[in-house]
Amino acid sequence: MNVDGVFVGELGVLGYRRDRPVLSAITKARVAAPELHLTELNLDGDRQADLTVHGGVDKAVYVYPAEHYPAWAAEGFEAEPGGFGENVSLTGVTEDDVRIGDVWAWGDALVQVSQPRQPCFKLAMKTGRKDVTPLMIDSGRCGWYLRVLRPGTVPTSGPIEPVERADGPTITEVYLVSFANYGQLPEDKAEAALDLADRVLATPALSVSYRDGVQSTVDRWRARRAG
């Protein structure tokens, strides 16, 4: 795994919704310095507007695989590192490779994979494309968040080293459970998806907020199936 760039952003007006300004820090700028400090909440110079859904200890750093940019460009997006609000553009792994609970050493810091990214309306505002949200969900090109186990100074380029490989589900598997339409699946596949959901829910390193969302979805579909 190799850091291709680190990006931070301050609060600004992203646009207007119902004639009211929308504050966001989704627009990020590349960090030119060779290193910067990472706290338990974020990178120096990075902010979040709505702390009820963004930021916090389980979403301190947003990582996005650089391998996805060509696919977005092919779909007509201005895809470049930092363009999806990510803090880190990373080469060498994708959602299929990364597991909830994986622990990495990044400079002096120790970080852990905590959850996938769920796109919100601000990504659509930034890209000027309402279809970006369903495209991200359907493609699974979501990226993931890191929690900080040990703050420290982190380089803005170079390797991130694996420290502990978790046995939890991959980011792809968690995303599948989150957005599967269980009602349209054949019985055997629906049961397999719900079994995977149970595995996801039993993963200690999954963030509480994301777990609550998965639990709500699973409970709803199990209730429907029970009649």
PDB file of C-alpha atoms in Angstrom:
ATOM      1  CA  MET A   1       0.000   0.000   0.000  1.00  0.00           C
ATOM      2  CA  ASN A   2       1.335   3.384  -0.945  1.00  0.00           C
ATOM      3  CA  VAL A   3       0.069   6.881  -0.167  1.00  0.00           C
ATOM      4  CA  ASP A   4      -0.384   8.752  -3.431  1.00  0.00           C
ATOM      5  CA  GLY A   5      -1.473  11.992  -1.785  1.00  0.00           C
ATOM      6  CA  VAL A   6      -2.926  13.480   1.404  1.00  0.00           C
ATOM      7  CA  PHE A   7      -5.713  16.080   1.297  1.00  0.00           C
ATOM      8  CA  VAL A   8      -7.328  18.373   3.868  1.00  0.00           C
ATOM      9  CA  GLY A   9     -10.084  20.959   3.698  1.00  0.00           C
ATOM     10  CA  GLU A  10     -11.517  23.860   5.662  1.00  0.00           C
ATOM     11  CA  LEU A  11     -15.199  24.723   5.902  1.00  0.00           C
ATOM     12  CA  GLY A  12     -16.751  26.638   3.039  1.00  0.00           C
ATOM     13  CA  VAL A  13     -20.074  27.149   1.285  1.00  0.00           C
ATOM     14  CA  LEU A  14     -20.489  24.238  -1.098  1.00  0.00           C
ATOM     15  CA  GLY A  15     -23.756  25.465  -2.572  1.00  0.00           C
ATOM     16  CA  TYR A  16     -27.338  26.196  -1.603  1.00  0.00           C
ATOM     17  CA  ARG A  17     -30.214  23.927  -0.654  1.00  0.00           C
ATOM     18  CA  ARG A  18     -33.693  25.378  -0.275  1.00  0.00           C
ATOM     19  CA  ASP A  19     -32.021  28.799  -0.482  1.00  0.00           C
ATOM     20  CA  ARG A  20     -29.850  28.022   2.528  1.00  0.00           C
ATOM     21  CA  PRO A  21     -26.041  27.758   2.339  1.00  0.00           C
ATOM     22  CA  VAL A  22     -24.582  24.270   2.680  1.00  0.00           C
ATOM     23  CA  LEU A  23     -21.353  24.245   4.668  1.00  0.00           C
ATOM     24  CA  SER A  24     -18.876  21.500   3.924  1.00  0.00           C
ATOM     25  CA  ALA A  25     -15.185  20.638   3.938  1.00  0.00           C
ATOM     26  CA  ILE A  26     -15.551  18.035   1.173  1.00  0.00           C
ATOM     27  CA  THR A  27     -13.401  20.189  -1.127  1.00  0.00           C
ATOM     28  CA  LYS A  28      -9.868  19.169  -0.240  1.00  0.00           C
ATOM     29  CA  ALA A  29      -6.434  20.518  -1.178  1.00  0.00           C
ATOM     30  CA  ARG A  30      -3.300  18.427  -1.503  1.00  0.00           C
ATOM     31  CA  VAL A  31      -0.887  18.787   1.419  1.00  0.00           C
ATOM     32  CA  ALA A  32       2.447  19.991   0.067  1.00  0.00           C
ATOM     33  CA  ALA A  33       4.408  19.395   3.284  1.00  0.00           C
ATOM     34  CA  PRO A  34       6.206  16.040   3.536  1.00  0.00           C
ATOM     35  CA  GLU A  35       4.374  15.186   6.767  1.00  0.00           C
ATOM     36  CA  LEU A  36       1.677  16.400   9.162  1.00  0.00           C
ATOM     37  CA  HIS A  37       0.133  15.437  12.468  1.00  0.00           C
ATOM     38  CA  LEU A  38      -2.767  13.021  12.861  1.00  0.00           C
ATOM     39  CA  THR A  39      -4.905  13.264  15.999  1.00  0.00           C
ATOM     40  CA  GLU A  40      -7.660  10.936  17.176  1.00  0.00           C
ATOM     41  CA  LEU A  41     -10.180  13.069  15.291  1.00  0.00           C
ATOM     42  CA  ASN A  42      -8.524  14.210  12.062  1.00  0.00           C
ATOM     43  CA  LEU A  43      -5.477  15.397  10.195  1.00  0.00           C
ATOM     44  CA  ASP A  44      -4.129  18.850  10.965  1.00  0.00           C
ATOM     45  CA  GLY A  45      -5.933  21.358   8.756  1.00  0.00           C
ATOM     46  CA  ASP A  46      -8.953  19.140   8.078  1.00  0.00           C
ATOM     47  CA  ARG A  47     -12.467  19.949   9.239  1.00  0.00           C
ATOM     48  CA  GLN A  48     -15.984  18.546   9.059  1.00  0.00           C
ATOM     49  CA  ALA A  49     -19.171  20.617   8.959  1.00  0.00           C
ATOM     50  CA  ASP A  50     -21.899  18.325  10.294  1.00  0.00           C
ATOM     51  CA  LEU A  51     -20.376  16.297  13.125  1.00  0.00           C
ATOM     52  CA  THR A  52     -23.575  14.282  13.540  1.00  0.00           C
ATOM     53  CA  VAL A  53     -22.760  12.342  10.360  1.00  0.00           C
ATOM     54  CA  HIS A  54     -19.152  13.226   9.532  1.00  0.00           C
ATOM     55  CA  GLY A  55     -15.921  12.973  11.466  1.00  0.00           C
ATOM     56  CA  GLY A  56     -15.528  11.621  14.989  1.00  0.00           C
ATOM     57  CA  VAL A  57     -13.209   8.937  16.293  1.00  0.00           C
ATOM     58  CA  ASP A  58     -14.538   6.256  13.920  1.00  0.00           C
ATOM     59  CA  LYS A  59     -14.253   8.479  10.841  1.00  0.00           C
ATOM     60  CA  ALA A  60     -11.033  10.368  11.445  1.00  0.00           C
ATOM     61  CA  VAL A  61      -9.517   9.691   8.012  1.00  0.00           C
ATOM     62  CA  TYR A  62     -11.234   8.879   4.722  1.00  0.00           C
ATOM     63  CA  VAL A  63      -9.210   6.681   2.359  1.00  0.00           C
ATOM     64  CA  TYR A  64      -9.953   6.177  -1.325  1.00  0.00           C
ATOM     65  CA  PRO A  65      -8.313   3.707  -3.731  1.00  0.00           C
ATOM     66  CA  ALA A  66      -6.509   5.450  -6.591  1.00  0.00           C
ATOM     67  CA  GLU A  67      -7.426   2.486  -8.810  1.00  0.00           C
ATOM     68  CA  HIS A  68     -10.985   3.842  -9.072  1.00  0.00           C
ATOM     69  CA  TYR A  69     -10.224   7.187 -10.709  1.00  0.00           C
ATOM     70  CA  PRO A  70     -10.043   5.825 -14.303  1.00  0.00           C
ATOM     71  CA  ALA A  71     -13.467   4.194 -13.924  1.00  0.00           C
ATOM     72  CA  TRP A  72     -15.002   7.459 -12.746  1.00  0.00           C
ATOM     73  CA  ALA A  73     -13.314   9.339 -15.582  1.00  0.00           C
ATOM     74  CA  ALA A  74     -14.756   6.850 -18.061  1.00  0.00           C
ATOM     75  CA  GLU A  75     -18.218   7.708 -16.695  1.00  0.00           C
ATOM     76  CA  GLY A  76     -17.665  11.399 -17.357  1.00  0.00           C
ATOM     77  CA  PHE A  77     -16.525  12.606 -13.933  1.00  0.00           C
ATOM     78  CA  GLU A  78     -13.597  14.912 -13.297  1.00  0.00           C
ATOM     79  CA  ALA A  79     -11.842  12.222 -11.319  1.00  0.00           C
ATOM     80  CA  GLU A  80      -8.617  13.207  -9.620  1.00  0.00           C
ATOM     81  CA  PRO A  81      -7.010  12.492  -6.259  1.00  0.00           C
ATOM     82  CA  GLY A  82      -8.884  14.363  -3.536  1.00  0.00           C
ATOM     83  CA  GLY A  83     -11.896  14.848  -5.777  1.00  0.00           C
ATOM     84  CA  PHE A  84     -14.249  12.655  -3.754  1.00  0.00           C
ATOM     85  CA  GLY A  85     -13.495  14.293  -0.432  1.00  0.00           C
ATOM     86  CA  GLU A  86     -10.870  11.750   0.517  1.00  0.00           C
ATOM     87  CA  ASN A  87      -8.036  12.503   2.905  1.00  0.00           C
ATOM     88  CA  VAL A  88      -5.779   9.807   1.480  1.00  0.00           C
ATOM     89  CA  SER A  89      -5.440   8.532  -2.072  1.00  0.00           C
ATOM     90  CA  LEU A  90      -4.030   5.023  -1.707  1.00  0.00           C
ATOM     91  CA  THR A  91      -2.609   2.608  -4.274  1.00  0.00           C
ATOM     92  CA  GLY A  92      -2.272  -1.144  -3.895  1.00  0.00           C
ATOM     93  CA  VAL A  93      -5.610  -2.140  -2.325  1.00  0.00           C
ATOM     94  CA  THR A  94      -9.339  -1.810  -2.970  1.00  0.00           C
ATOM     95  CA  GLU A  95     -12.512  -2.593  -1.034  1.00  0.00           C
ATOM     96  CA  ASP A  96     -12.133  -6.265  -1.976  1.00  0.00           C
ATOM     97  CA  ASP A  97      -8.818  -6.463  -0.103  1.00  0.00           C
ATOM     98  CA  VAL A  98      -9.438  -4.406   3.025  1.00  0.00           C
ATOM     99  CA  ARG A  99     -11.180  -5.869   6.083  1.00  0.00           C
ATOM    100  CA  ILE A 100     -12.930  -4.180   8.974  1.00  0.00           C
ATOM    101  CA  GLY A 101     -10.441  -4.191  11.837  1.00  0.00           C
ATOM    102  CA  ASP A 102      -7.254  -4.215   9.737  1.00  0.00           C
ATOM    103  CA  VAL A 103      -4.536  -2.274  11.554  1.00  0.00           C
ATOM    104  CA  TRP A 104      -1.883  -0.295   9.665  1.00  0.00           C
ATOM    105  CA  ALA A 105       1.184   1.693  10.630  1.00  0.00           C
ATOM    106  CA  TRP A 106       1.258   5.087   8.944  1.00  0.00           C
ATOM    107  CA  GLY A 107       4.369   6.949   9.975  1.00  0.00           C
ATOM    108  CA  ASP A 108       4.300   7.190  13.764  1.00  0.00           C
ATOM    109  CA  ALA A 109       0.545   6.642  13.860  1.00  0.00           C
ATOM    110  CA  LEU A 110      -1.433   3.423  14.153  1.00  0.00           C
ATOM    111  CA  VAL A 111      -4.799   3.309  12.351  1.00  0.00           C
ATOM    112  CA  GLN A 112      -7.617   0.794  11.998  1.00  0.00           C
ATOM    113  CA  VAL A 113     -10.241   0.264   9.284  1.00  0.00           C
ATOM    114  CA  SER A 114     -13.645   1.073  10.804  1.00  0.00           C
ATOM    115  CA  GLN A 115     -16.361   1.269   8.105  1.00  0.00           C
ATOM    116  CA  PRO A 116     -17.178   1.985   4.440  1.00  0.00           C
ATOM    117  CA  ARG A 117     -18.144   5.457   3.246  1.00  0.00           C
ATOM    118  CA  GLN A 118     -21.828   6.181   2.706  1.00  0.00           C
ATOM    119  CA  PRO A 119     -22.246   8.924   0.077  1.00  0.00           C
ATOM    120  CA  CYS A 120     -24.473  11.874   0.944  1.00  0.00           C
ATOM    121  CA  PHE A 121     -26.013  14.750  -0.996  1.00  0.00           C
ATOM    122  CA  LYS A 122     -22.874  16.857  -0.584  1.00  0.00           C
ATOM    123  CA  LEU A 123     -20.939  14.561  -2.928  1.00  0.00           C
ATOM    124  CA  ALA A 124     -23.608  15.173  -5.573  1.00  0.00           C
ATOM    125  CA  MET A 125     -23.345  18.917  -5.012  1.00  0.00           C
ATOM    126  CA  LYS A 126     -19.565  18.826  -5.310  1.00  0.00           C
ATOM    127  CA  THR A 127     -19.507  16.763  -8.501  1.00  0.00           C
ATOM    128  CA  GLY A 128     -22.567  18.410 -10.033  1.00  0.00           C
ATOM    129  CA  ARG A 129     -23.971  14.939 -10.726  1.00  0.00           C
ATOM    130  CA  LYS A 130     -27.008  13.534  -8.920  1.00  0.00           C
ATOM    131  CA  ASP A 131     -26.172  10.086 -10.236  1.00  0.00           C
ATOM    132  CA  VAL A 132     -22.880   9.915  -8.313  1.00  0.00           C
ATOM    133  CA  THR A 133     -24.591   8.444  -5.239  1.00  0.00           C
ATOM    134  CA  PRO A 134     -26.278   5.473  -6.973  1.00  0.00           C
ATOM    135  CA  LEU A 135     -23.142   4.937  -9.061  1.00  0.00           C
ATOM    136  CA  MET A 136     -20.972   4.754  -5.945  1.00  0.00           C
ATOM    137  CA  ILE A 137     -23.408   2.365  -4.289  1.00  0.00           C
ATOM    138  CA  ASP A 138     -23.866   0.124  -7.342  1.00  0.00           C
ATOM    139  CA  SER A 139     -20.145  -0.021  -8.134  1.00  0.00           C
ATOM    140  CA  GLY A 140     -18.962  -0.421  -4.560  1.00  0.00           C
ATOM    141  CA  ARG A 141     -16.262   2.199  -5.225  1.00  0.00           C
ATOM    142  CA  CYS A 142     -16.859   3.722  -1.807  1.00  0.00           C
ATOM    143  CA  GLY A 143     -13.543   3.822   0.022  1.00  0.00           C
ATOM    144  CA  TRP A 144     -13.369   3.456   3.795  1.00  0.00           C
ATOM    145  CA  TYR A 145     -12.705   5.249   7.054  1.00  0.00           C
ATOM    146  CA  LEU A 146      -9.934   4.823   9.599  1.00  0.00           C
ATOM    147  CA  ARG A 147      -9.974   5.319  13.337  1.00  0.00           C
ATOM    148  CA  VAL A 148      -6.749   6.381  14.998  1.00  0.00           C
ATOM    149  CA  LEU A 149      -5.424   3.959  17.597  1.00  0.00           C
ATOM    150  CA  ARG A 150      -2.243   5.944  18.148  1.00  0.00           C
ATOM    151  CA  PRO A 151      -1.849   9.572  17.028  1.00  0.00           C
ATOM    152  CA  GLY A 152       1.392  10.608  15.420  1.00  0.00           C
ATOM    153  CA  THR A 153       3.185  12.278  12.552  1.00  0.00           C
ATOM    154  CA  VAL A 154       2.286  10.817   9.151  1.00  0.00           C
ATOM    155  CA  PRO A 155       4.017  11.188   5.765  1.00  0.00           C
ATOM    156  CA  THR A 156       2.090  12.557   2.795  1.00  0.00           C
ATOM    157  CA  SER A 157       3.651  10.003   0.446  1.00  0.00           C
ATOM    158  CA  GLY A 158       5.188   6.569   0.769  1.00  0.00           C
ATOM    159  CA  PRO A 159       4.106   3.254   2.248  1.00  0.00           C
ATOM    160  CA  ILE A 160       1.479   2.329   4.801  1.00  0.00           C
ATOM    161  CA  GLU A 161       2.476  -0.934   6.467  1.00  0.00           C
ATOM    162  CA  PRO A 162       0.050  -3.695   7.535  1.00  0.00           C
ATOM    163  CA  VAL A 163       0.386  -4.521  11.234  1.00  0.00           C
ATOM    164  CA  GLU A 164      -2.578  -6.790  11.914  1.00  0.00           C
ATOM    165  CA  ARG A 165      -4.803  -8.563   9.403  1.00  0.00           C
ATOM    166  CA  ALA A 166      -8.338  -8.898  10.750  1.00  0.00           C
ATOM    167  CA  ASP A 167     -10.643 -11.860  10.109  1.00  0.00           C
ATOM    168  CA  GLY A 168     -13.695  -9.631   9.729  1.00  0.00           C
ATOM    169  CA  PRO A 169     -15.664  -9.006   6.523  1.00  0.00           C
ATOM    170  CA  THR A 170     -14.209  -6.962   3.681  1.00  0.00           C
ATOM    171  CA  ILE A 171     -15.405  -3.459   2.895  1.00  0.00           C
ATOM    172  CA  THR A 172     -17.119  -4.932  -0.190  1.00  0.00           C
ATOM    173  CA  GLU A 173     -19.020  -7.446   1.951  1.00  0.00           C
ATOM    174  CA  VAL A 174     -20.142  -4.794   4.423  1.00  0.00           C
ATOM    175  CA  TYR A 175     -21.332  -2.554   1.584  1.00  0.00           C
ATOM    176  CA  LEU A 176     -23.235  -5.454   0.026  1.00  0.00           C
ATOM    177  CA  VAL A 177     -25.069  -6.098   3.283  1.00  0.00           C
ATOM    178  CA  SER A 178     -25.841  -2.388   3.690  1.00  0.00           C
ATOM    179  CA  PHE A 179     -27.443  -1.858   0.288  1.00  0.00           C
ATOM    180  CA  ALA A 180     -28.744  -5.281  -0.774  1.00  0.00           C
ATOM    181  CA  ASN A 181     -32.402  -5.378  -1.774  1.00  0.00           C
ATOM    182  CA  TYR A 182     -33.242  -8.499   0.179  1.00  0.00           C
ATOM    183  CA  GLY A 183     -36.803  -8.515  -1.120  1.00  0.00           C
ATOM    184  CA  GLN A 184     -35.632  -9.069  -4.703  1.00  0.00           C
ATOM    185  CA  LEU A 185     -33.196 -11.871  -3.883  1.00  0.00           C
ATOM    186  CA  PRO A 186     -34.082 -15.563  -4.363  1.00  0.00           C
ATOM    187  CA  GLU A 187     -34.707 -17.326  -1.069  1.00  0.00           C
ATOM    188  CA  ASP A 188     -31.294 -19.021  -0.910  1.00  0.00           C
ATOM    189  CA  LYS A 189     -29.424 -15.827  -1.752  1.00  0.00           C
ATOM    190  CA  ALA A 190     -31.469 -13.770   0.698  1.00  0.00           C
ATOM    191  CA  GLU A 191     -30.636 -16.245   3.440  1.00  0.00           C
ATOM    192  CA  ALA A 192     -26.939 -16.127   2.507  1.00  0.00           C
ATOM    193  CA  ALA A 193     -27.033 -12.321   2.564  1.00  0.00           C
ATOM    194  CA  LEU A 194     -28.656 -12.306   5.998  1.00  0.00           C
ATOM    195  CA  ASP A 195     -26.040 -14.776   7.255  1.00  0.00           C
ATOM    196  CA  LEU A 196     -23.345 -12.411   5.978  1.00  0.00           C
ATOM    197  CA  ALA A 197     -25.160  -9.564   7.730  1.00  0.00           C
ATOM    198  CA  ASP A 198     -24.957 -11.483  11.013  1.00  0.00           C
ATOM    199  CA  ARG A 199     -21.212 -11.847  10.478  1.00  0.00           C
ATOM    200  CA  VAL A 200     -20.905  -8.125   9.795  1.00  0.00           C
ATOM    201  CA  LEU A 201     -22.894  -7.280  12.935  1.00  0.00           C
ATOM    202  CA  ALA A 202     -20.640  -9.552  15.013  1.00  0.00           C
ATOM    203  CA  THR A 203     -17.507  -7.637  13.949  1.00  0.00           C
ATOM    204  CA  PRO A 204     -16.254  -5.699  17.009  1.00  0.00           C
ATOM    205  CA  ALA A 205     -14.211  -3.181  15.005  1.00  0.00           C
ATOM    206  CA  LEU A 206     -17.176  -1.995  12.924  1.00  0.00           C
ATOM    207  CA  SER A 207     -18.195   1.517  13.983  1.00  0.00           C
ATOM    208  CA  VAL A 208     -21.275   1.725  16.204  1.00  0.00           C
ATOM    209  CA  SER A 209     -23.145   4.116  13.904  1.00  0.00           C
ATOM    210  CA  TYR A 210     -22.639   1.896  10.863  1.00  0.00           C
ATOM    211  CA  ARG A 211     -23.559  -1.225  12.842  1.00  0.00           C
ATOM    212  CA  ASP A 212     -26.815   0.448  13.941  1.00  0.00           C
ATOM    213  CA  GLY A 213     -27.707   1.154  10.314  1.00  0.00           C
ATOM    214  CA  VAL A 214     -27.037  -2.438   9.243  1.00  0.00           C
ATOM    215  CA  GLN A 215     -28.973  -3.767  12.244  1.00  0.00           C
ATOM    216  CA  SER A 216     -31.984  -1.630  11.355  1.00  0.00           C
ATOM    217  CA  THR A 217     -31.929  -2.857   7.750  1.00  0.00           C
ATOM    218  CA  VAL A 218     -31.585  -6.512   8.748  1.00  0.00           C
ATOM    219  CA  ASP A 219     -34.318  -6.288  11.394  1.00  0.00           C
ATOM    220  CA  ARG A 220     -36.687  -4.733   8.856  1.00  0.00           C
ATOM    221  CA  TRP A 221     -36.111  -7.413   6.250  1.00  0.00           C
ATOM    222  CA  ARG A 222     -36.322 -10.271   8.754  1.00  0.00           C
ATOM    223  CA  ALA A 223     -39.650  -8.878   9.964  1.00  0.00           C
ATOM    224  CA  ARG A 224     -40.984  -8.751   6.399  1.00  0.00           C
ATOM    225  CA  ARG A 225     -39.904 -12.305   5.711  1.00  0.00           C
ATOM    226  CA  ALA A 226     -41.557 -13.504   8.899  1.00  0.00           C
ATOM    227  CA  GLY A 227     -44.817 -12.019   7.611  1.00  0.00           C
TER     228      GLY A 227
END
